[in-house]
Short mmCIF file of C-alpha atoms in Angstrom, two decimals:
data_model
loop_
_atom_site.label_atom_id
_atom_site.label_comp_id
_atom_site.label_asym_id
_atom_site.label_seq_id
_atom_site.Cartn_x
_atom_site.Cartn_y
_atom_site.Cartn_z
CA MET G 1 0.00 0.00 0.00
CA ALA G 2 1.25 3.49 -0.86
CA TYR G 3 0.62 4.74 2.67
CA ASP G 4 2.71 1.93 4.17
CA GLU G 5 5.59 2.90 1.86
CA LEU G 6 5.33 6.54 2.96
CA LEU G 7 5.20 5.59 6.62
CA ARG G 8 8.21 3.28 6.25
CA SER G 9 10.21 6.05 4.56
CA TYR G 10 9.32 8.50 7.34
CA VAL G 11 10.06 6.10 10.22
CA GLU G 12 13.46 5.25 8.69
CA SER G 13 14.42 8.94 8.50
CA ARG G 14 16.25 10.89 11.20
CA HIS G 15 13.32 13.17 11.95
CA ARG G 16 11.22 13.09 15.10
CA ARG G 17 8.66 10.34 14.98
CA LYS G 18 5.32 12.12 14.58
CA VAL G 19 3.68 9.03 13.11
CA GLU G 20 0.29 9.88 14.60
CA LEU G 21 0.27 13.31 12.91
CA VAL G 22 1.17 11.79 9.53
CA GLY G 23 -1.52 9.15 10.00
CA LYS G 24 -4.10 11.77 10.93
CA ALA G 25 -3.28 13.79 7.80
CA PHE G 26 -3.57 10.68 5.62
CA ARG G 27 -6.98 9.78 7.02
CA PHE G 28 -8.17 13.37 6.65
CA ALA G 29 -6.98 13.53 3.02
CA ARG G 30 -8.37 10.08 2.15
CA THR G 31 -11.82 11.04 3.43
CA ALA G 32 -11.72 14.45 1.70
CA HIS G 33 -10.68 12.94 -1.66
CA GLU G 34 -13.07 9.99 -1.48
CA GLY G 35 -14.55 9.38 -4.95
CA CYS G 36 -12.18 11.90 -6.59
CA ARG G 37 -10.03 10.58 -9.43
CA ARG G 38 -7.15 11.85 -11.57
CA ASN G 39 -7.13 12.06 -15.39
CA ASP G 40 -5.70 8.53 -15.60
CA GLY G 41 -8.54 7.17 -13.46
CA SER G 42 -6.45 6.59 -10.32
CA PRO G 43 -7.80 7.67 -6.90
CA TYR G 44 -6.67 11.21 -6.08
CA ILE G 45 -5.29 10.17 -2.70
CA LEU G 46 -2.54 8.25 -4.54
CA HIS G 47 -1.22 11.54 -5.95
CA ALA G 48 -1.15 13.12 -2.48
CA LEU G 49 0.72 10.07 -1.15
CA ALA G 50 3.21 10.19 -4.03
CA VAL G 51 3.96 13.87 -3.41
CA ALA G 52 4.44 13.19 0.30
CA LEU G 53 6.79 10.30 -0.51
CA ILE G 54 8.92 12.56 -2.73
CA CYS G 55 9.15 15.05 0.15
CA SER G 56 10.19 12.30 2.57
CA ARG G 57 12.39 9.96 0.53
CA GLU G 58 13.88 12.23 -2.12
CA LEU G 59 14.04 15.57 -0.28
CA GLY G 60 14.63 14.20 3.21
CA LEU G 61 12.01 16.46 4.79
CA GLY G 62 10.06 15.93 8.00
CA SER G 63 6.57 15.60 9.37
CA THR G 64 5.33 19.16 8.76
CA THR G 65 6.20 19.03 5.07
CA ILE G 66 4.86 15.49 4.67
CA VAL G 67 1.56 16.50 6.25
CA CYS G 68 1.34 19.57 3.98
CA ALA G 69 2.01 17.37 0.95
CA LEU G 70 -0.83 15.03 1.94
CA LEU G 71 -3.18 18.01 2.33
CA HIS G 72 -1.93 20.18 -0.54
CA ASP G 73 -4.90 19.63 -2.90
CA ILE G 74 -7.65 19.45 -0.28
CA GLU G 75 -9.13 22.90 -0.94
CA GLU G 76 -9.07 22.57 -4.75
CA HIS G 77 -10.33 18.98 -5.04
CA SER G 78 -12.70 18.51 -2.11
CA ASP G 79 -15.35 20.32 -0.10
CA ARG G 80 -12.91 20.94 2.78
CA SER G 81 -11.50 24.42 3.34
CA ILE G 82 -8.32 25.95 4.71
CA ALA G 83 -10.32 26.71 7.87
CA ASP G 84 -10.95 22.96 8.26
CA ILE G 85 -7.23 22.27 7.88
CA GLU G 86 -6.37 24.92 10.49
CA ALA G 87 -8.93 23.55 12.91
CA ASN G 88 -7.43 20.06 12.61
CA PHE G 89 -3.72 20.76 12.12
CA GLY G 90 -3.01 24.29 13.36
CA PRO G 91 -2.04 27.63 11.76
CA GLN G 92 1.47 26.68 10.55
CA ILE G 93 0.32 23.77 8.39
CA SER G 94 -2.74 25.63 7.13
CA SER G 95 -0.55 28.61 6.17
CA ILE G 96 1.82 26.41 4.13
CA VAL G 97 -1.07 24.60 2.43
CA SER G 98 -2.70 27.95 1.64
CA GLY G 99 0.56 29.12 0.05
CA ILE G 100 0.70 25.97 -2.09
CA ASN G 101 -2.89 26.52 -3.24
CA LYS G 102 -2.05 30.03 -4.43
CA LEU G 103 0.45 28.47 -6.85
CA SER G 104 -2.11 26.17 -8.47
CA GLY G 105 -2.54 26.44 -12.21
CA GLY G 106 0.11 27.16 -14.81
CA ILE G 107 2.53 30.03 -15.30
CA PHE G 108 3.22 29.93 -19.04
CA GLY G 109 0.68 30.30 -21.79
CA HIS G 110 -0.58 33.68 -20.52
CA ALA G 111 0.24 37.32 -21.10
CA ALA G 112 3.45 38.64 -19.57
CA GLU G 113 1.47 40.44 -16.87
CA THR G 114 -0.18 37.19 -15.75
CA GLN G 115 3.14 35.33 -15.85
CA ALA G 116 4.67 38.01 -13.67
CA LEU G 117 1.85 37.76 -11.13
CA LYS G 118 2.13 33.96 -11.00
CA LEU G 119 5.88 34.09 -10.53
CA ARG G 120 5.44 36.84 -7.96
CA ASP G 121 3.10 34.57 -5.98
CA MET G 122 5.72 31.83 -6.15
CA MET G 123 8.48 34.10 -4.89
CA MET G 124 6.20 35.51 -2.18
CA SER G 125 5.50 31.98 -0.95
CA MET G 126 9.21 31.17 -0.89
CA SER G 127 10.00 34.28 1.16
CA THR G 128 7.35 33.27 3.72
CA ASP G 129 8.22 29.57 4.09
CA VAL G 130 10.50 27.71 1.68
CA ARG G 131 8.53 24.49 2.35
CA VAL G 132 5.74 25.91 0.18
CA ILE G 133 8.06 25.76 -2.81
CA LEU G 134 9.47 22.35 -1.87
CA VAL G 135 5.99 20.77 -1.76
CA LYS G 136 5.04 22.51 -5.00
CA MET G 137 8.19 21.17 -6.66
CA ALA G 138 7.39 17.65 -5.43
CA ASP G 139 3.86 18.08 -6.79
CA ARG G 140 5.23 19.19 -10.16
CA MET G 141 7.72 16.30 -10.22
CA HIS G 142 4.98 13.70 -9.75
CA ASN G 143 2.86 15.35 -12.45
CA LEU G 144 5.84 15.40 -14.81
CA ARG G 145 6.61 11.73 -14.20
CA ASN G 146 3.02 10.90 -15.19
CA ILE G 147 2.63 13.48 -17.93
CA SER G 148 1.70 10.95 -20.62
CA THR G 149 -1.88 10.98 -19.30
CA GLN G 150 -2.23 14.71 -20.03
CA ARG G 151 -3.47 16.43 -23.18
CA PRO G 152 -0.72 17.48 -25.66
CA GLU G 153 -1.12 21.22 -25.04
CA ARG G 154 -0.90 20.73 -21.27
CA ARG G 155 2.15 18.47 -21.69
CA ARG G 156 3.95 21.23 -23.60
CA ARG G 157 3.06 23.89 -21.02
CA VAL G 158 4.10 21.74 -18.07
CA ALA G 159 7.36 20.86 -19.83
CA ARG G 160 8.20 24.52 -20.55
CA GLU G 161 7.46 25.59 -16.98
CA SER G 162 9.51 22.71 -15.60
CA LEU G 163 12.48 23.51 -17.83
CA TYR G 164 12.51 27.29 -17.46
CA VAL G 165 11.18 27.82 -13.92
CA TYR G 166 11.31 24.71 -11.76
CA ALA G 167 14.68 23.31 -12.91
CA PRO G 168 16.58 26.61 -12.32
CA LEU G 169 14.81 27.03 -8.99
CA ALA G 170 15.80 23.49 -7.98
CA GLU G 171 19.40 24.34 -8.89
CA ARG G 172 19.36 27.49 -6.75
CA LEU G 173 18.05 25.41 -3.85
CA GLY G 174 20.82 22.86 -4.39
CA LEU G 175 18.42 20.07 -5.43
CA PHE G 176 20.70 18.64 -8.11
CA MET G 177 18.89 15.32 -8.61
CA MET G 178 15.54 17.04 -8.90
CA LYS G 179 16.97 19.69 -11.24
CA SER G 180 18.39 17.02 -13.58
CA GLU G 181 15.13 15.05 -13.60
CA PHE G 182 13.07 18.18 -14.30
CA GLU G 183 15.33 18.92 -17.27
CA ASP G 184 15.36 15.39 -18.70
CA LEU G 185 11.61 14.77 -18.38
CA ALA G 186 10.77 18.21 -19.79
CA PHE G 187 13.31 17.79 -22.61
CA ARG G 188 11.68 14.47 -23.56
CA CYS G 189 8.35 16.32 -23.95
CA GLU G 190 9.77 19.41 -25.68
CA ASP G 191 12.12 17.66 -28.13
CA PRO G 192 11.52 13.89 -28.26
CA GLU G 193 13.80 13.48 -31.29
CA GLY G 194 16.74 15.21 -29.59
CA TYR G 195 16.11 13.24 -26.41
CA ASP G 196 16.03 9.90 -28.26
CA MET G 197 19.20 10.78 -30.19
CA VAL G 198 21.22 11.38 -27.01
CA CYS G 199 19.77 8.25 -25.37
CA ARG G 200 20.80 6.14 -28.37
CA LYS G 201 24.34 7.55 -28.23
CA LEU G 202 24.55 6.79 -24.51
CA GLU G 203 23.31 3.25 -25.08
CA GLN G 204 25.83 2.66 -27.89
CA SER G 205 28.74 3.86 -25.76
CA VAL G 206 27.85 2.09 -22.50
CA ASP G 207 30.34 -0.79 -22.93
CA GLU G 208 33.23 1.52 -23.79
CA ARG G 209 32.42 3.80 -20.83
CA GLN G 210 32.27 0.83 -18.47
CA ARG G 211 35.68 -0.44 -19.60
CA ILE G 212 37.27 2.97 -19.07
CA VAL G 213 35.64 3.46 -15.68
CA ASP G 214 36.58 -0.05 -14.48
CA SER G 215 40.20 0.40 -15.49
CA PHE G 216 40.24 3.68 -13.55
CA VAL G 217 38.19 2.72 -10.51
CA GLU G 218 39.64 -0.61 -9.38
CA PRO G 219 43.27 0.55 -8.99
CA LEU G 220 42.01 3.75 -7.30
CA ARG G 221 39.85 1.81 -4.84
CA SER G 222 42.83 -0.37 -3.88
CA ARG G 223 45.15 2.63 -3.50
CA LEU G 224 42.72 4.52 -1.24
CA ALA G 225 42.15 1.40 0.89
CA ASP G 226 45.91 1.19 1.42
CA GLU G 227 45.77 4.74 2.79
CA GLY G 228 43.01 3.75 5.18
CA ILE G 229 40.47 5.98 3.45
CA GLU G 230 36.94 4.59 3.60
CA CYS G 231 34.99 5.65 0.53
CA GLU G 232 32.46 4.77 -2.15
CA ILE G 233 33.54 5.10 -5.79
CA LYS G 234 30.95 5.16 -8.54
CA ALA G 235 30.43 6.40 -12.08
CA ARG G 236 28.15 9.32 -12.82
CA VAL G 237 26.67 9.80 -16.30
CA LYS G 238 25.80 13.35 -17.32
CA SER G 239 22.07 13.98 -17.76
CA VAL G 240 20.57 13.71 -21.23
CA TYR G 241 19.57 17.38 -21.32
CA SER G 242 22.99 18.57 -20.12
CA ILE G 243 24.71 16.56 -22.87
CA PHE G 244 22.36 17.92 -25.53
CA ARG G 245 22.76 21.50 -24.30
CA LYS G 246 26.55 21.22 -24.38
CA MET G 247 26.39 19.82 -27.93
CA GLN G 248 24.21 22.75 -29.00
CA ASN G 249 26.18 25.48 -27.19
CA LYS G 250 29.58 24.31 -28.38
CA GLY G 251 28.47 23.04 -31.80
CA ILE G 252 30.08 19.63 -31.24
CA PRO G 253 28.95 16.02 -31.79
CA PHE G 254 28.24 13.64 -28.93
CA GLU G 255 31.64 12.02 -29.28
CA GLU G 256 33.40 15.29 -28.41
CA VAL G 257 31.56 15.84 -25.12
CA PHE G 258 34.38 14.58 -22.90
CA ASP G 259 32.56 14.85 -19.57
CA VAL G 260 29.67 12.55 -20.52
CA TYR G 261 30.66 10.52 -17.49
CA ALA G 262 32.64 11.14 -14.33
CA VAL G 263 34.06 9.14 -11.47
CA ARG G 264 32.71 10.22 -8.08
CA VAL G 265 34.69 9.54 -4.91
CA ILE G 266 32.53 9.87 -1.77
CA TYR G 267 34.59 9.52 1.38
CA GLU G 268 33.49 8.96 4.96
CA ASN G 269 34.52 11.60 7.49
CA SER G 270 33.33 12.29 11.02
CA ASP G 271 35.51 15.35 11.70
CA ASP G 272 34.47 18.54 9.89
CA ALA G 273 37.94 20.02 10.47
CA MET G 274 39.46 17.19 8.39
CA GLU G 275 36.92 17.35 5.58
CA GLU G 276 38.90 19.63 3.26
CA PRO G 277 42.41 18.23 3.99
CA LEU G 278 41.13 14.72 3.33
CA ALA G 279 39.60 15.79 0.00
CA ARG G 280 42.90 17.30 -1.08
CA ARG G 281 44.82 14.18 -0.03
CA ILE G 282 42.46 12.06 -2.13
CA ALA G 283 43.08 14.41 -5.06
CA GLU G 284 46.82 13.85 -4.71
CA ILE G 285 46.34 10.07 -4.73
CA VAL G 286 43.98 10.17 -7.71
CA SER G 287 46.45 12.31 -9.66
CA GLU G 288 49.45 10.01 -9.19
CA GLY G 289 50.90 9.12 -12.61
CA ARG G 290 48.22 11.09 -14.46
CA GLU G 291 48.12 14.38 -16.36
CA ILE G 292 45.82 17.05 -14.89
CA HIS G 293 43.78 19.08 -17.39
CA PRO G 294 44.84 22.71 -16.70
CA ASP G 295 41.43 24.24 -17.46
CA ARG G 296 39.17 21.67 -15.84
CA THR G 297 39.94 21.97 -12.11
CA ARG G 298 37.03 23.25 -10.03
CA ASP G 299 37.65 23.98 -6.35
CA TRP G 300 34.30 24.43 -4.60
CA LEU G 301 35.66 23.59 -1.16
CA ARG G 302 36.72 27.07 -0.11
CA THR G 303 34.27 28.87 -2.38
CA PRO G 304 31.03 26.82 -2.56
CA LYS G 305 28.48 27.38 -5.28
CA ASP G 306 25.59 29.69 -4.50
CA ASN G 307 23.37 26.66 -3.85
CA GLY G 308 25.73 25.36 -1.15
CA TYR G 309 27.47 22.76 -3.35
CA ARG G 310 30.98 21.85 -2.15
CA ALA G 311 33.38 19.46 -3.89
CA LEU G 312 36.73 19.23 -5.64
CA HIS G 313 36.64 18.39 -9.36
CA ILE G 314 39.75 17.45 -11.34
CA THR G 315 40.03 16.06 -14.88
CA LEU G 316 42.78 13.51 -15.54
CA ARG G 317 44.18 11.11 -18.08
CA ARG G 318 46.98 8.57 -18.24
CA GLY G 319 49.25 8.93 -21.26
CA SER G 320 47.22 9.74 -24.38
CA GLY G 321 44.05 8.13 -23.06
CA ARG G 322 40.63 9.70 -22.64
CA TRP G 323 40.09 12.52 -20.14
CA THR G 324 38.13 11.48 -17.04
CA GLU G 325 36.55 13.88 -14.57
CA VAL G 326 36.86 12.93 -10.89
CA GLN G 327 34.51 14.51 -8.36
CA ILE G 328 35.72 14.30 -4.75
CA ARG G 329 33.32 15.00 -1.89
CA SER G 330 32.54 13.80 1.61
CA ARG G 331 29.35 11.93 2.47
CA LYS G 332 27.96 15.14 3.94
CA MET G 333 28.89 17.11 0.80
CA ASP G 334 27.23 14.40 -1.31
CA ASP G 335 24.00 14.55 0.69
CA ILE G 336 23.88 18.33 0.36
CA ALA G 337 24.67 18.08 -3.36
CA GLU G 338 21.77 15.69 -3.93
CA LEU G 339 19.24 17.03 -1.40
CA GLY G 340 20.29 20.68 -1.31
CA TYR G 341 19.09 22.73 1.64
CA ALA G 342 16.80 19.92 2.70
CA ALA G 343 19.94 18.01 3.77
CA HIS G 344 20.63 20.58 6.49
CA TRP G 345 17.93 18.91 8.63
CA LYS G 346 19.86 15.65 8.39
CA TYR G 347 22.93 17.16 10.00
CA LYS G 348 21.45 19.28 12.75
CA ASP G 349 22.34 18.40 16.34
CA GLY G 350 19.94 20.26 18.57
CA VAL G 351 20.33 23.46 16.54
CA GLN G 352 19.77 24.23 12.89
CA THR G 353 22.83 23.76 10.69
CA ASP G 354 24.00 27.05 9.18
CA THR G 355 21.75 27.95 6.25
CA GLU G 356 23.31 31.29 5.39
CA ARG G 357 23.10 30.69 1.66
CA LEU G 358 19.42 29.82 1.85
CA ASP G 359 18.88 32.97 3.90
CA ASN G 360 20.69 34.96 1.19
CA LEU G 361 18.41 33.49 -1.46
CA VAL G 362 15.28 34.26 0.56
CA ASN G 363 16.55 37.80 1.19
CA SER G 364 17.09 38.23 -2.56
CA VAL G 365 13.49 37.15 -3.10
CA LYS G 366 12.26 39.67 -0.52
CA GLU G 367 14.22 42.46 -2.22
CA ILE G 368 12.63 41.58 -5.56
CA LEU G 369 9.21 41.79 -3.93
CA ALA G 370 9.96 45.17 -2.32
CA ASN G 371 8.36 47.02 -5.24
CA PRO G 372 4.61 46.50 -4.70
CA GLU G 373 3.50 47.04 -8.32
CA PRO G 374 6.32 46.03 -10.68
CA ASN G 375 6.03 46.32 -14.42
CA ALA G 376 5.52 42.77 -15.71
CA VAL G 377 8.49 42.72 -18.09
CA ASP G 378 10.76 44.41 -15.54
CA PHE G 379 9.70 41.89 -12.92
CA LEU G 380 10.46 38.92 -15.19
CA ASP G 381 13.88 40.42 -16.01
CA THR G 382 14.59 40.96 -12.32
CA LEU G 383 13.78 37.32 -11.60
CA ARG G 384 16.00 36.20 -14.46
CA PHE G 385 18.96 38.19 -13.16
CA ASN G 386 18.55 37.60 -9.44
CA ILE G 387 17.06 34.14 -9.01
CA PHE G 388 17.57 32.08 -12.14
CA ALA G 389 20.96 33.44 -13.23
CA LYS G 390 24.24 31.73 -12.38
CA GLN G 391 26.13 33.33 -9.50
CA ILE G 392 29.65 34.72 -9.73
CA TYR G 393 32.17 35.56 -7.01
CA VAL G 394 34.14 38.81 -6.86
CA PHE G 395 36.60 40.10 -4.28
CA THR G 396 37.25 43.38 -2.51
CA PRO G 397 40.84 44.64 -1.97
CA ASP G 398 40.52 43.40 1.64
CA GLY G 399 39.87 39.87 0.39
CA ASP G 400 36.16 39.83 1.21
CA LEU G 401 34.10 37.58 -1.07
CA ILE G 402 30.91 38.98 -2.61
CA GLU G 403 28.39 36.76 -4.37
CA ILE G 404 26.32 38.41 -7.13
CA PRO G 405 24.36 37.23 -10.20
CA SER G 406 26.12 36.72 -13.50
CA GLY G 407 25.73 39.95 -15.51
CA ALA G 408 25.97 42.18 -12.43
CA THR G 409 27.97 45.39 -12.70
CA VAL G 410 30.45 47.40 -10.64
CA LEU G 411 27.52 49.43 -9.30
CA ASP G 412 25.75 46.22 -8.19
CA MET G 413 28.89 45.16 -6.35
CA ALA G 414 29.21 48.57 -4.72
CA TYR G 415 25.71 48.34 -3.29
CA ALA G 416 26.30 44.71 -2.26
CA ALA G 417 29.39 45.85 -0.33
CA GLY G 418 27.53 48.71 1.36
CA ASP G 419 24.81 51.24 0.56
CA TRP G 420 27.16 54.20 1.12
CA LEU G 421 29.63 52.81 -1.42
CA GLY G 422 26.82 52.39 -3.92
CA ASP G 423 25.42 55.88 -3.39
CA HIS G 424 28.82 57.48 -4.15
CA CYS G 425 30.22 55.03 -6.73
CA ILE G 426 31.66 56.52 -9.93
CA GLY G 427 33.39 53.37 -11.13
CA GLY G 428 35.87 50.70 -10.17
CA LYS G 429 39.39 49.47 -10.62
CA ILE G 430 40.01 45.90 -11.78
CA GLY G 431 43.73 45.20 -11.67
CA ARG G 432 45.25 48.31 -13.24
CA ARG G 433 42.21 49.02 -15.39
CA LEU G 434 39.64 51.73 -14.59
CA VAL G 435 36.06 50.84 -15.50
CA GLY G 436 32.71 52.59 -15.27
CA PRO G 437 29.92 51.70 -12.85
CA GLU G 438 28.03 49.90 -15.64
CA HIS G 439 30.96 47.53 -16.35
CA PRO G 440 29.85 43.85 -16.09
CA LEU G 441 31.92 41.74 -13.72
CA GLU G 442 33.34 38.26 -14.11
CA SER G 443 33.87 35.61 -11.46
CA GLY G 444 37.23 36.06 -9.74
CA ASP G 445 37.53 39.81 -10.40
CA LEU G 446 39.30 41.80 -7.69
CA VAL G 447 37.41 45.09 -7.67
CA GLU G 448 38.21 48.33 -5.87
CA ILE G 449 35.18 50.64 -5.75
CA ILE G 450 35.97 54.27 -6.53
CA THR G 451 33.77 56.82 -4.76
CA VAL G 452 33.26 60.58 -4.71
CA ARG G 453 31.37 62.10 -1.77
CA CYS G 454 29.68 64.87 -3.73
CA ILE G 455 27.69 62.63 -6.11
CA ALA G 456 24.34 60.94 -5.45
CA PRO G 457 22.09 58.46 -7.27
CA GLU G 458 20.36 59.67 -10.43
CA GLU G 459 17.62 58.22 -12.64
CA THR G 460 20.20 57.04 -15.19
CA TRP G 461 21.80 54.79 -12.56
CA LEU G 462 18.92 52.33 -12.89
CA SER G 463 20.24 51.33 -16.32
CA LYS G 464 23.69 50.62 -14.84
CA CYS G 465 22.68 47.83 -12.45
CA VAL G 466 20.60 44.65 -12.48
CA THR G 467 20.27 43.41 -8.89
CA ALA G 468 17.06 44.02 -6.98
CA HIS G 469 19.00 45.37 -3.99
CA ALA G 470 20.83 48.06 -5.98
CA ARG G 471 17.72 49.11 -7.92
CA ASN G 472 15.57 49.33 -4.79
CA ILE G 473 18.12 51.50 -2.96
CA ILE G 474 18.46 53.83 -5.97
CA LYS G 475 14.67 54.15 -6.25
CA SER G 476 14.40 54.93 -2.53
CA ARG G 477 17.05 57.66 -2.88
CA LEU G 478 15.22 59.19 -5.83
#
């Protein structure tokens, strides 16, 4: 039974055992959805159970989120109301369920103004309680996995929304597995021929990939065991959509995508202080007798990605053989890479694990929402730059690290470093080069902000920045 599977997943987790609350929510939802069926003819309660199971098993979330997942469609598909949910489960759960209900319906397929309002509702829900978005993403994932039962026009809309909204949002939340599945399932709907082509290429090359991986992995496993390093070594195949996108962006055939697969080394470590030194020691062992690709080393140990991802990536080959990417990360890093911010609950000991990066994301959302009546196109652009864009890292002369969206300018950095710096910024200095406030920055830039006390923000400054924080401060000054 689907409920037994959900209960087993929850009981096996590291959360507090609120089995009675989960059971109460299931019985409430089953009664409310009695007689209600999905498009494929299945009882509606099975969808609620599937969404709850995704929240528990795949996202690693606890009782509150599981209960909200079980109740998320009550108001829309039964005669029960949010007031009934609050009376039975309290204000916190009813508030989250209410936030999920506000996101019902599609985003795409409407005028820009309607799209902006829908996305605004989504961002508003995230800024209030991120669990609203997590349940909505689980709901979308289950719908996408069963999309074949939907009408063609709905399939296309769901696929577009999943690819252009939900997948980037999953990436920003660090939900790598969910992000990849959103992309692959949506890609299969959007471009079935392209999807099938990549799948055929992967199937044709599976034996060759396995031979290469085996010849690499077995000696490495033995060498690490000799060092007393306990680890799991496995192969990772790049997602279908990622392969296709790289082929399109670089204009290359499948055979020239050299990171189709990677070797992942996941090591056990109980001492956080030894996490990074151990990763670097493993890198030294892996590199013995091999050439390191000079442009394919990625050190996300000291400077994690904006979604919290930490790992050390190196690309190696022996002699004139094929290049192989090796990803080195601890078990904790691996959990966070796969589960994103949801993994923080797994590692808390009495107090919440540091979620500074999630707080930064939520604060960015709140800054976007600071303007009560945004122009629709401006709002969509602001989301694109601040939420769905890749992040870059720039440095101040004092060595402070500042994280800003790709495409951000010197003026954006000035306001990120401090409102006074932004208000009096006339440009910046990158190395020995003087640049204007509108100059776009690149990751790794060392930027000195140049200020003059006698200047103040002007209307034209709005065209020289892209971040919500900088634009809101300028507007408030004007």
